[in-house]
Amino acid sequence: MRELRHREAKWLSQGHKVFGLIKGTKVAVLVDSSEICCGPRKQEFQTDLLCLIDEQLRHKKQLYFLSFGTELSALWTDPVEVNLPALCEARQWVRALQPCGGCNLLKALRKAFTKRVLNSIVIIVGSCPDQSSEILSDYIQQVTLGRDLVIHTVTYECSSYVPPVILRNFSEAVGGRYHCYSSALEVSLSCQQGFSHSLAAQTLSWCFCGFVTLRCKIPIFTEVANFPHSSCLPKPPKHDNPLKIETPNFLTKTSADWLKTNGLKAKQLNLYQVLAPSAFSPVEEFVPILQKTVSSTVHEVKAMMQFEWHDGTVKNIHVDPPILYEYQKQLGRAVKMYERRIEWLSIASRRIWGTVCEKRVVILVDISVTNSMYIIHIQHSLRLLLEEQMSNKDFFNITAFGSEIESWSPELAPINQENLQSAWRWVLSLECGGSRNIMGAVRKTVEVDLKEKDKHTSQGIYLFTGGVPDQEMSIVNAYVAEVCGGCDLRLHICLFHTGDSDLDGIIPARYASMDDTVSAFREIARAANGRFHWFGDIGIYESDDISVIVAEMEEAINFSQKCAALVGSLKSRARSHLESKTSLKEDGKMLKERSSPQKFFPPKPTALTLARMV
């Protein structure tokens, strides 16, 4: 072990001493180009950056370079594949770095986080950022929640102790990697070669590396290996603090129920409702005297148009443009309202859970061993739910399941401040382990928490999971369909996407592709009269609550397009009618001019004619 530490210390003190070990394959490098960092020591800084490119970055798959001072300057618009021309451009970009005002790190982070392909961001800072560590860490925790991204922060040649302290606190808060480099410390270390290997390793670890790693795959120390796994994971600020419970001032509804009062049909904005008073069906009748069937004829060409009805028939519509213009304005206002609804559904706890609408609620949480690296995310998701959506319910319980099943309360408990805080303290104690016994968790909920489900209304089970259960999906599907039938009980699915399985890590008890998993849980939600909600690091992939709103928006847009087509056809017909009328008038004038007799003037008299006239 001592020899291993000695080799690692020697390796760190060579090519990786300035910036540490850069992890990830698709790397963004954010370089501080402030007056302090790129001022007097610019040449040494550029030399070290060129060494970083030659020693480490040339082995990556994709690179993205961005310098930040008061303003930003990117080498490329998007990450590029690593090849010889790209490396030459990167070296030239480093040589051309110029000092540029302050150190607006937040602006650089916002730019970098828009590049979704990146899996590692290296922040190289030589001065104090313009923003505080709290602002920076809060922002990063929000944008990286559920996203597998390594944040590697380097403080370079800081003359003051303030930047290293700020950046180290920032790295610890976001669960990133921290590296501090100073040439003065390097000189002092080189004078200590006579010390023992353990002391050298300890000094190097203090001076160079302050890593707070997201994943601890190799337990070096026995004491660390015995710690709970969640202790190695980064936590959001004030993660362990008591809940800040909010009380909603309105009754939450599913989008389907919300549309019953705010949909196009409820607002009398269905196109066929608007056109019905001025719609007339064509009439065909047999005329005995003519001995044939005669169809009705539209004579008022200016305002009557034929229009296909919702049942496939064709009706004659009296088109009134002012009414249709006003109708389109109302459709526009309705679409904006639907957009606000979708935005509301996409933020806070609703992004993770959807809307929790029932009065008697049981939360089933997947804490199988495959979710070990996401236990903090799971706890944070539960915190948001307890704070934002549970205070106006009547009864609740939380059940965590792996191979074993454990509940916060033996049965449903009433909603109050004390119980919500108690449930949160219990959630903080959860540790992942075992497989996914979803069937057992659902059965326990139905037989214990909701044993009197037939006597109550507004009951919901919310299953928060990341993969397929231990049991066959057909068995689970049949069971939930049976227990949810004949009573007011619904099972809703909250599926979170954690990316592809790491084959070098833990293999789940049962595996299915993401497409098969989504399809299976979607069927379970349908069988249990529930809603399906699927989200991940990018955002919401699929949500029944959002889908019905999008469908209503598409219908409104379709109605507006049909209105525009009706008015356009009417204008076109009126224009052609006017043109034909104008052409008839012009033709009449030409015929009139042609029919009028021509006047003949007498010939010019000659000399002989004039002599005779005398």
Coordinates of C-alpha atoms in Angstrom, one line a residue, residues 362-366 461-465 491-495:
V362 CA -49.3 6.1 -0.6
I363 CA -45.8 6.7 -2.1
L364 CA -43.8 3.6 -3.2
V365 CA -40.1 4.4 -3.5
D366 CA -37.6 2.1 -5.3
I461 CA -50.6 5.0 -5.2
Y462 CA -47.6 6.6 -6.7
L463 CA -44.9 4.2 -7.8
F464 CA -41.4 5.9 -8.1
T465 CA -39.0 3.4 -9.8
L491 CA -51.9 3.5 -9.4
H492 CA -49.7 6.1 -11.1
I493 CA -46.2 5.5 -12.5
C494 CA -43.2 7.9 -11.9
L495 CA -40.4 6.3 -14.0

